[in-house]
Short mmCIF file of C-alpha atoms in Angstrom, two decimals:
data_model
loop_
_atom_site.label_atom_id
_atom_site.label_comp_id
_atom_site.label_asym_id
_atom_site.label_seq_id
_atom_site.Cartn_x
_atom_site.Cartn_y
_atom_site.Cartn_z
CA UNK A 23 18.23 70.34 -39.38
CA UNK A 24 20.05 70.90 -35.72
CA UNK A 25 16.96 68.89 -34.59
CA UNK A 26 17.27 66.09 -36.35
CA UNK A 27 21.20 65.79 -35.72
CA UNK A 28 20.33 65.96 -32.04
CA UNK A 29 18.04 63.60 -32.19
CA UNK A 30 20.16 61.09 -34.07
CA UNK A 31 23.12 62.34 -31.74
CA UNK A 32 20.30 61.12 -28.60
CA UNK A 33 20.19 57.77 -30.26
CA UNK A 34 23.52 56.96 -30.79
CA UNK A 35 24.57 57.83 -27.05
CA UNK A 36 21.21 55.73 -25.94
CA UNK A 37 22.39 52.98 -27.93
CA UNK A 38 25.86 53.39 -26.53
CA UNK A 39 24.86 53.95 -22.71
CA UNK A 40 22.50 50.53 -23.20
CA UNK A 41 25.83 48.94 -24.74
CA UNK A 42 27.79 49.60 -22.19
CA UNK A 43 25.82 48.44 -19.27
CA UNK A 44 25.29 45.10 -18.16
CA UNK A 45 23.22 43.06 -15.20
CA UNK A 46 24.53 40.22 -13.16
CA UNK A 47 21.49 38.47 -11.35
CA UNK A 48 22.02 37.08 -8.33
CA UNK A 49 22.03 33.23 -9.94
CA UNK A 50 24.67 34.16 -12.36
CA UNK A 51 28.13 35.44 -12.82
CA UNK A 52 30.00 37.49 -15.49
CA UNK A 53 33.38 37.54 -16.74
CA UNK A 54 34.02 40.90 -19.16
CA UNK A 55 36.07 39.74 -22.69
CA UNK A 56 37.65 42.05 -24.76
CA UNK A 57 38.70 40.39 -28.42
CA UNK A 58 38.12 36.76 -26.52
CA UNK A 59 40.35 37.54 -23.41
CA UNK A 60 39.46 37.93 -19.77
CA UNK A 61 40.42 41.41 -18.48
CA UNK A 62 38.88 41.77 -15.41
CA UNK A 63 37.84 39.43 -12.27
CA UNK A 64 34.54 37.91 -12.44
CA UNK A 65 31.57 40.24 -11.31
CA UNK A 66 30.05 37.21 -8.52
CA UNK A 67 27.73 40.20 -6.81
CA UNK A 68 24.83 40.71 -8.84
CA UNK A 69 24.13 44.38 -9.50
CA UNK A 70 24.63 47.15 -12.77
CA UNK A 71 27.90 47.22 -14.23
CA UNK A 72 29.77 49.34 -17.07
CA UNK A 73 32.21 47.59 -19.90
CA UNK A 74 32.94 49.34 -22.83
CA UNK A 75 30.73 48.59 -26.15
CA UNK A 76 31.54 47.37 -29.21
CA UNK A 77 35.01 45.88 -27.88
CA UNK A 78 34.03 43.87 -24.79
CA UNK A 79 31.05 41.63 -24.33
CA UNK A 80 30.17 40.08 -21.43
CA UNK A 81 30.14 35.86 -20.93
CA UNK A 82 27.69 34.44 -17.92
CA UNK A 83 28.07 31.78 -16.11
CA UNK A 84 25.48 29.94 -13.54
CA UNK A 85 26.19 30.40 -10.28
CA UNK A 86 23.76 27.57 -9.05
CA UNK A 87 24.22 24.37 -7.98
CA UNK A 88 23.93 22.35 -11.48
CA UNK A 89 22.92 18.48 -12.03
CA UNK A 90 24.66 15.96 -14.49
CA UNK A 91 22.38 13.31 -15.00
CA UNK A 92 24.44 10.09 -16.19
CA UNK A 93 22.54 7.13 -18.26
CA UNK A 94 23.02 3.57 -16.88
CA UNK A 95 26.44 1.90 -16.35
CA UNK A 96 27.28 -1.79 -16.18
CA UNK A 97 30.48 -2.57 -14.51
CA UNK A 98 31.44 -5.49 -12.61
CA UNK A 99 32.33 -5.60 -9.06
CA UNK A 100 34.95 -7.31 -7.18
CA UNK A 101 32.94 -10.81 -7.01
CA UNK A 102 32.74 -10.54 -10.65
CA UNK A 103 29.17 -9.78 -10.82
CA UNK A 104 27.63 -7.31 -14.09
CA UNK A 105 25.26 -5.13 -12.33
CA UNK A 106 23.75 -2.16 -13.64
CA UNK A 107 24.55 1.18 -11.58
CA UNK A 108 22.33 4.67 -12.11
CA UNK A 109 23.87 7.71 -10.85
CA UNK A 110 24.24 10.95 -11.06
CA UNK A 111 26.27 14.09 -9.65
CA UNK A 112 25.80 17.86 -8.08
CA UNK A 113 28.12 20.78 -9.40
CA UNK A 114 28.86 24.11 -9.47
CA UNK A 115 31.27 26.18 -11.25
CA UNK A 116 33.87 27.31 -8.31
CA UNK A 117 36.51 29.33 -10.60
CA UNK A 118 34.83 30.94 -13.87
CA UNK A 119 37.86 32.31 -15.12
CA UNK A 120 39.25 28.38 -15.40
CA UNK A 121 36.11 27.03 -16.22
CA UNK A 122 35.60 29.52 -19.42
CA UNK A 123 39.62 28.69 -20.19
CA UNK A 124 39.00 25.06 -19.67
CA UNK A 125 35.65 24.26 -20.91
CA UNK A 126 34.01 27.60 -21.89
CA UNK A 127 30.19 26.14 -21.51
CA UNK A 128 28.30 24.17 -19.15
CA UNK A 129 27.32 21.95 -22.21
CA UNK A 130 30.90 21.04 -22.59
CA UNK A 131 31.32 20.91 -19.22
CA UNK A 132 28.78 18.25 -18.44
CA UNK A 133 30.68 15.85 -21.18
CA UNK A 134 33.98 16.18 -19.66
CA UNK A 135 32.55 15.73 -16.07
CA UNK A 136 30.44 12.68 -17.11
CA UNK A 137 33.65 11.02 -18.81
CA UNK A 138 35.53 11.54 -15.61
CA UNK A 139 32.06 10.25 -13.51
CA UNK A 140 31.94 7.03 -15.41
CA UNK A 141 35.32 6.52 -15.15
CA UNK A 142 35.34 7.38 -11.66
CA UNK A 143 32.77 4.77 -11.06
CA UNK A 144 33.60 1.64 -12.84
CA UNK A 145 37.17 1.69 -11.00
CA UNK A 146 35.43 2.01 -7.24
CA UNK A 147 32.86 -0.26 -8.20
CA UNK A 148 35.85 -2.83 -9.58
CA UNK A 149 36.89 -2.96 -6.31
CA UNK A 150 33.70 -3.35 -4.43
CA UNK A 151 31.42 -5.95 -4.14
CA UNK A 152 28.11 -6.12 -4.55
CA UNK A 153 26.66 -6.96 -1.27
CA UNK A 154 29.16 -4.02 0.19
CA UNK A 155 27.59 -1.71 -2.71
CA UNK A 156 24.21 -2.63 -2.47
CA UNK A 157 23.95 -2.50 1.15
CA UNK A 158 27.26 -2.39 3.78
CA UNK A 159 29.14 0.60 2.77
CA UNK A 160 26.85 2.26 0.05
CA UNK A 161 27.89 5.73 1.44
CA UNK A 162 31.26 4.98 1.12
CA UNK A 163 31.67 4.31 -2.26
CA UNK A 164 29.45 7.24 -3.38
CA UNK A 165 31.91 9.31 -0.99
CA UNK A 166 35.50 7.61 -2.82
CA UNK A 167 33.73 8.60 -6.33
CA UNK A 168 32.54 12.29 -5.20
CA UNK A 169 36.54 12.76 -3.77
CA UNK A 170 38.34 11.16 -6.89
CA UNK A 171 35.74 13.09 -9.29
CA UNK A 172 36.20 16.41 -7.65
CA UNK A 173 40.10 15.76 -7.82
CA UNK A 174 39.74 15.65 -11.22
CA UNK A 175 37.30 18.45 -11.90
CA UNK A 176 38.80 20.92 -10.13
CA UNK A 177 41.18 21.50 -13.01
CA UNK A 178 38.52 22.05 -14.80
CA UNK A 179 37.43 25.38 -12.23
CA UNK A 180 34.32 23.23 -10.87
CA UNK A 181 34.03 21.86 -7.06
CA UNK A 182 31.81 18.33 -7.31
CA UNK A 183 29.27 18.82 -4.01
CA UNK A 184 28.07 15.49 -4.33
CA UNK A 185 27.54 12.02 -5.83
CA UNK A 186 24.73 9.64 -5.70
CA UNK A 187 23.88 6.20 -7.02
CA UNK A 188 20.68 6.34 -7.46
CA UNK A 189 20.32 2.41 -8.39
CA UNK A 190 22.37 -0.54 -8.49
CA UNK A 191 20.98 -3.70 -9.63
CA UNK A 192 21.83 -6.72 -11.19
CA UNK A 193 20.20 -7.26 -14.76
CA UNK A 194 17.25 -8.86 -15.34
CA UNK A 195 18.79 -12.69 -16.33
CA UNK A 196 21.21 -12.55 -13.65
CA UNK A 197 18.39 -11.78 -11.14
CA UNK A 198 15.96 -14.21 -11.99
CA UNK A 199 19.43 -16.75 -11.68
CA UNK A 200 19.83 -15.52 -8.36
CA UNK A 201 16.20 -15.54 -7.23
CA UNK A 202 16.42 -19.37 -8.27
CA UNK A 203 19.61 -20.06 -6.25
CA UNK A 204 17.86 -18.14 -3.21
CA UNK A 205 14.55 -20.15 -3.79
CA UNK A 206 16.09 -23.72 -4.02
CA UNK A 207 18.48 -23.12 -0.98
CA UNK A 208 15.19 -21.80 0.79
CA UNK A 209 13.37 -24.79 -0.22
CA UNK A 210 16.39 -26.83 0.95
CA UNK A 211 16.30 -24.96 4.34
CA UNK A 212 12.43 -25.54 4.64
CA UNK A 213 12.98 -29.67 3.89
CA UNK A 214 15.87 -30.08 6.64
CA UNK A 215 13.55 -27.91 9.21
CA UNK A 216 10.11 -30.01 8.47
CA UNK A 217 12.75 -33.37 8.61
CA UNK A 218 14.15 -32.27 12.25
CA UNK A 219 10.51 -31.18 13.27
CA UNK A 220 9.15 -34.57 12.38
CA UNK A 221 12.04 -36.24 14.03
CA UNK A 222 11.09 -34.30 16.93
CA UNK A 223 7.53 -34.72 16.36
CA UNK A 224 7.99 -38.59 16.68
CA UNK A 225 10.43 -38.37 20.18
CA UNK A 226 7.64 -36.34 21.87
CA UNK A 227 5.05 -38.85 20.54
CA UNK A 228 7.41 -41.64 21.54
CA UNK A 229 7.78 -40.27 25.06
CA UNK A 230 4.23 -39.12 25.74
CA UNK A 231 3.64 -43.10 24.54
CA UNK A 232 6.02 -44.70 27.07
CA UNK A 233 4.92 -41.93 29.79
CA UNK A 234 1.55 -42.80 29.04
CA UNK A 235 1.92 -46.70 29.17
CA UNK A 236 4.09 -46.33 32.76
CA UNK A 237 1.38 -44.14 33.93
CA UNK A 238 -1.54 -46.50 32.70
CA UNK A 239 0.31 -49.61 34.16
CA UNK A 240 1.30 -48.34 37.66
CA UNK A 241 -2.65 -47.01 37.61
CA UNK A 242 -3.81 -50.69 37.56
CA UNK A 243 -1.12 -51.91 39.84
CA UNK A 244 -2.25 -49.52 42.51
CA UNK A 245 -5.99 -50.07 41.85
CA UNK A 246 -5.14 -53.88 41.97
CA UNK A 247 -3.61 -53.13 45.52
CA UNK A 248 -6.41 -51.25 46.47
CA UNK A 249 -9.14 -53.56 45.14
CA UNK A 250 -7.07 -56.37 46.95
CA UNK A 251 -6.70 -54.30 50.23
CA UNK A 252 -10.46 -53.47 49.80
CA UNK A 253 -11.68 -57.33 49.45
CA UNK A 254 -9.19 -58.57 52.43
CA UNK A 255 -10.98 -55.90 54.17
CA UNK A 256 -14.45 -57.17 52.95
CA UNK A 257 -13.96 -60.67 53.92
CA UNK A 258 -12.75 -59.57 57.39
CA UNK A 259 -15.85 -57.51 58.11
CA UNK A 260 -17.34 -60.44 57.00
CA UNK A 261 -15.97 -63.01 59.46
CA UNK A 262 -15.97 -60.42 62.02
CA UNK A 263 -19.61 -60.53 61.41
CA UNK A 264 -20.41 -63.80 60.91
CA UNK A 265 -18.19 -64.49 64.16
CA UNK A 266 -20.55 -61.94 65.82
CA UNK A 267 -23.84 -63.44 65.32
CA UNK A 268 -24.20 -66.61 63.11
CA UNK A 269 -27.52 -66.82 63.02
CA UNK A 270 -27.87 -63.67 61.58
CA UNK A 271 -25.43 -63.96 59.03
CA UNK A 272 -27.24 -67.58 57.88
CA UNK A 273 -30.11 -65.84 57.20
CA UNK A 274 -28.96 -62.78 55.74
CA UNK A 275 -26.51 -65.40 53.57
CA UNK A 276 -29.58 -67.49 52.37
CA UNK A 277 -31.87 -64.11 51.73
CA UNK A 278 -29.35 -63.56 49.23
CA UNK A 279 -29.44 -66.60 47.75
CA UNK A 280 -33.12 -66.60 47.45
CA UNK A 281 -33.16 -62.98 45.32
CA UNK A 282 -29.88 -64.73 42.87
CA UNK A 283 -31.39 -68.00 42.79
CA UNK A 284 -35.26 -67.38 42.38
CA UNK A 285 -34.92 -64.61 39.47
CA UNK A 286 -37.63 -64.90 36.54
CA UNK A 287 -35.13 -66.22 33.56
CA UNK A 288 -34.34 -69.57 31.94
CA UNK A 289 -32.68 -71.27 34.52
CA UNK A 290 -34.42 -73.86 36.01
CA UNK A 291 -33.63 -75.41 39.83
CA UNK A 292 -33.70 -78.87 40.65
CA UNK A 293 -33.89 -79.34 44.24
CA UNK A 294 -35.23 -82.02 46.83
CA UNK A 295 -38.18 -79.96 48.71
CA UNK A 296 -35.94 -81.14 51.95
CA UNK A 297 -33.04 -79.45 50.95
CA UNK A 298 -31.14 -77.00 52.97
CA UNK A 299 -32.34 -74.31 50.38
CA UNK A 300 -35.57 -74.24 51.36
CA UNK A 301 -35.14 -74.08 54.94
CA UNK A 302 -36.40 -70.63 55.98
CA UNK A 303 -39.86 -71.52 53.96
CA UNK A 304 -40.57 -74.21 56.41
CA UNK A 305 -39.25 -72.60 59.57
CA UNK A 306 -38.51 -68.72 59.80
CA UNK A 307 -35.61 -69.76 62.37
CA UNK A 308 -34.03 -72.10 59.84
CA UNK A 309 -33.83 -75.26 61.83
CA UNK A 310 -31.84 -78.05 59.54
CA UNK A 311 -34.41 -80.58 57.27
CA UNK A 312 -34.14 -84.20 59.08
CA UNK A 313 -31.64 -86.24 56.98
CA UNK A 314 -28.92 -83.34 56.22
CA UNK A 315 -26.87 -83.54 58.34
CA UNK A 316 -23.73 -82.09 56.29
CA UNK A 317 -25.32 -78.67 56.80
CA UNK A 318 -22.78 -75.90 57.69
CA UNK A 319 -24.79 -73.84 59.94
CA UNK A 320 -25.35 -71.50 57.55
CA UNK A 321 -28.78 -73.01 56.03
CA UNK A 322 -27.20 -73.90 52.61
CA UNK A 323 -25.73 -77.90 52.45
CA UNK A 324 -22.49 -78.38 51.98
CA UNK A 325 -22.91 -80.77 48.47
CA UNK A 326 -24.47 -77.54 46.73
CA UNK A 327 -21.69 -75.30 46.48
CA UNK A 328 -22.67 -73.21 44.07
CA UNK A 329 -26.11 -72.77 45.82
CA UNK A 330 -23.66 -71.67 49.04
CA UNK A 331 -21.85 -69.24 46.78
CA UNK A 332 -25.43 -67.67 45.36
#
């Protein structure tokens, strides 16, 4: 019989003992209740602790750095544009005693903290633009929202680390509006380039055509001086030679008319045998035919000009 009281008596101070202790890991923290009041400061070291069972229980808290994930907003920026903004916000719980006053859960918590996020959000984005939110000051506006957020939530016992936009877009009709406006001012860009590069196109071709005429016409003008200078020069080595021996030149005159004039061809000669022409067959000195007497000297008569010239 003693046995059996001692061994209930073992129980019921086991179950008490086990009641009355409580663990705080190191990710959490505890605040002690006792009939739904806060009697002691909360236990932020993890270790073993003592409350008294039955009449206090023990409330945890995280201690971690928490996430609250927001769905999609659309406000509309300064330059009354919708767009469609993605963010989302870092927490943690700075003073449990307020938090469990204020909003007793982290369930709760996250509600009241998204109402103030969204809130938060549509006024800095109201007075932002879109280019300045999508790229020129990005960091600032996520920095306004995180300061006039955490304002807010530290009544609630929670200090707001950070804020992030993860995404902020225009929507789908409103881009493919834009993308149009961007494509036909492109295209309108593109035209007035290819219309100056023609215009261009044709002053260089112009110029390279008057260049090239000047250059073609003073290239004939100086070949024309030079063929001119080159035949003056011809005819006076010429008369210098035919000054220096006449004889000479005669023949040398009338051997080239023999290889024009006696050519295998169609043209046919009609000449006296006693004509100047012939002289050099009848005498290799070229003494004048009897009876033509308007010979020049140089074996070819004078009334056959165009034998002379041959």
């Amino acid at each position: 019989m003693r046995s059996g009281i001692l061994a209930i008596l073992l129980v019921v101070v086991a179950v008490v003992g086990y009641l009355s202790i409580y663990v705080v890991n190191p990710t959490q923290q505890a605040l002690v209740l006792q009939f739904g009041k806060i009697i002691e400061q909360p236990k932020t070291e993890s270790g073993l602790y003592f409350k008294i069972p039955f009449v206090q229980n023990v409330v945890y808290l995280d201690k971690r750095i928490l996430n609250l994930n927001m769905p999609p907003l659309e406000p509309i920026s300064s330059d009354k544009k919708r767009l469609i903004v993605d963010a989302f916000a870092r927490y943690k719980i700075s003073d449990p005693v307020l938090f469990y006053q204020r909003v007793q859960n982290v369930l709760t918590a996250n509600r009241r903290l998204s109402t103030l996020l969204q809130s938060s959000l549509r006024s800095e984005v109201g007075r932002t633009s879109f280019v300045a939110l999508v790229r020129d000051d990005r960091s600032g506006v996520m920095e306004n929202i995180r300061r006039d957020v955490s304002a807010n939530a530290e009544e609630l016992g929670i200090e707001v680390i950070d804020v992030k936009i993860r995404r902020a877009d225009l929507p789908d009709a409103n881009s493919q509006a834009i993308y149009a406006r961007m494509q036909t001012e492109r295209q309108r860009e593109a035209t007035e380039i290819r219309a100056q590069g023609e215009e261009q196109s044709r002053r260089i071709k112009s110029r390279a055509d008057r260049d090239a005429t000047v250059l073609v016409a003073e290239a004939k003008r100086d070949s024309e001086i030079i063929r001119g200078d080159g035949d003056a020069e011809r005819n006076k080595i010429f008369a210098e030679a035919f000054g220096a021996d006449p004889d000479f030149f005669a023949f040398y005159r009338s051997m080239q008319a023999y290889e024009a004039g006696l050519q295998s061809g169609d043209t046919s000669l009609v000449l006296s045998p006693d004509s100047s022409f012939f002289r050099f067959f009848k005498d290799p000195a070229g003494a004048a035919v009897s009876g033509s007497g308007d010979d020049d000297g140089t074996g070819v008569s004078t009334r056959s000009p165009s034998l002379a010239a041959q």
